[in-house]
């Protein structure tokens, strides 16, 4: 990418991913009960990354979307470690919390990194294939199902399989299942309609300036 405007767009989209990852890592420490199921407020934040990736693929191509993931993943790893170390249940632990290497936080950060990378790349790949269908909702729905599946189970398995946390080591599969179901429900109720609204809005703006979605 040599065009300055395209470079600026790439920077903005990468920054958007990093900001959403930062918020998600903080909000995951705040539980919420929905439909009698336990989840966290990050369930309302992290799916925005999938919307950003899907719209990027639709209007600018899958190569740019993958480049953004590549640029955001290492900052995401560092941020995940810092937030997991610095905050406990949403409460700031002070600078002294960084005085020693936190092995548990490092494992969770690695889990977040792995889940983000796999989930986003699968989301981009599935969306790219399904966007060929006439139904506008097929691509974001299908990519959300696959992307969230990878993101959820990779995160919980890497973070808690055979971990020192006995409860999570024993129940991580059932917890991941509930978390995945919650993500799908929230995606269908909130984020799929939001994607449709944003798609229509961006398409109208693009038509005014003679810009249309590109072929992939």
Coordinates of C-alpha atoms in Angstrom, one line a residue, residues 61-151:
X61 CA -10.5 -6.6 0.4
X62 CA -9.3 -9.5 2.5
X63 CA -5.6 -8.6 2.1
X64 CA -6.0 -5.3 3.9
X65 CA -8.1 -7.1 6.6
X66 CA -5.3 -9.7 7.2
X67 CA -2.7 -6.9 7.2
X68 CA -4.6 -5.2 10.0
X69 CA -4.7 -8.4 12.1
X70 CA -1.0 -8.9 11.6
X71 CA -0.3 -5.3 12.8
X72 CA -2.6 -5.5 15.7
X73 CA -1.8 -8.9 17.1
X74 CA 1.5 -8.2 18.9
X75 CA 0.2 -5.0 20.5
X76 CA -2.8 -7.1 21.5
X77 CA -0.4 -9.6 23.2
X78 CA 1.3 -6.9 25.2
X79 CA -1.9 -5.1 26.2
X80 CA -3.5 -8.3 27.3
X81 CA -0.6 -9.0 29.6
X82 CA -0.6 -5.5 31.0
X83 CA -4.3 -5.3 31.7
X84 CA -4.5 -8.8 33.2
X85 CA -1.5 -8.0 35.4
X86 CA -2.6 -4.4 36.4
X87 CA -6.3 -5.1 37.0
X88 CA -7.9 -7.7 39.2
X89 CA -11.7 -7.9 38.9
X90 CA -11.6 -4.4 37.3
X91 CA -9.7 -2.9 40.2
X92 CA -6.3 -1.2 39.6
X93 CA -3.5 -3.1 41.5
X94 CA -0.9 -0.3 41.3
X95 CA 2.4 -0.1 39.5
X96 CA 4.0 -2.6 41.9
X97 CA 1.9 -5.4 40.2
X98 CA 4.4 -5.1 37.3
X99 CA 7.4 -5.6 39.5
X100 CA 7.5 -9.3 38.9
X101 CA 6.6 -11.5 35.9
X102 CA 3.0 -12.8 36.2
X103 CA 2.9 -16.3 34.8
X104 CA -0.9 -16.5 35.0
X105 CA -1.3 -13.2 33.2
X106 CA 1.2 -14.3 30.6
X107 CA -0.8 -17.4 29.9
X108 CA -4.1 -15.5 29.6
X109 CA -2.4 -13.0 27.3
X110 CA -1.1 -15.8 25.1
X111 CA -4.6 -17.3 25.0
X112 CA -6.0 -13.9 24.0
X113 CA -3.4 -13.5 21.3
X114 CA -4.0 -17.0 19.9
X115 CA -7.7 -16.6 20.0
X116 CA -7.7 -13.2 18.3
X117 CA -5.3 -14.4 15.6
X118 CA -7.2 -17.6 14.8
X119 CA -10.7 -16.1 15.2
X120 CA -10.0 -13.1 13.0
X121 CA -8.3 -15.1 10.2
X122 CA -11.1 -17.6 10.1
X123 CA -13.7 -14.8 10.2
X124 CA -12.0 -13.1 7.2
X125 CA -11.7 -16.3 5.2
X126 CA -15.3 -17.4 5.8
X127 CA -16.7 -13.9 5.2
X128 CA -14.7 -13.7 1.9
X129 CA -16.4 -16.9 0.6
X130 CA -19.9 -16.2 1.9
X131 CA -20.1 -12.6 0.7
X132 CA -20.6 -14.0 -2.8
X133 CA -24.1 -15.0 -1.7
X134 CA -27.0 -12.6 -2.5
X135 CA -28.2 -12.4 1.1
X136 CA -26.3 -9.6 2.9
X137 CA -26.6 -11.3 6.3
X138 CA -25.1 -14.7 5.2
X139 CA -21.5 -13.6 5.3
X140 CA -21.4 -11.7 8.7
X141 CA -23.6 -14.5 10.3
X142 CA -21.5 -17.4 9.0
X143 CA -18.2 -15.7 9.8
X144 CA -19.4 -14.8 13.3
X145 CA -20.3 -18.4 14.0
X146 CA -17.0 -19.8 12.9
X147 CA -14.8 -16.9 14.1
X148 CA -16.4 -16.8 17.6
X149 CA -16.2 -20.6 17.8
X150 CA -12.4 -20.5 17.2
X151 CA -11.9 -17.5 19.4

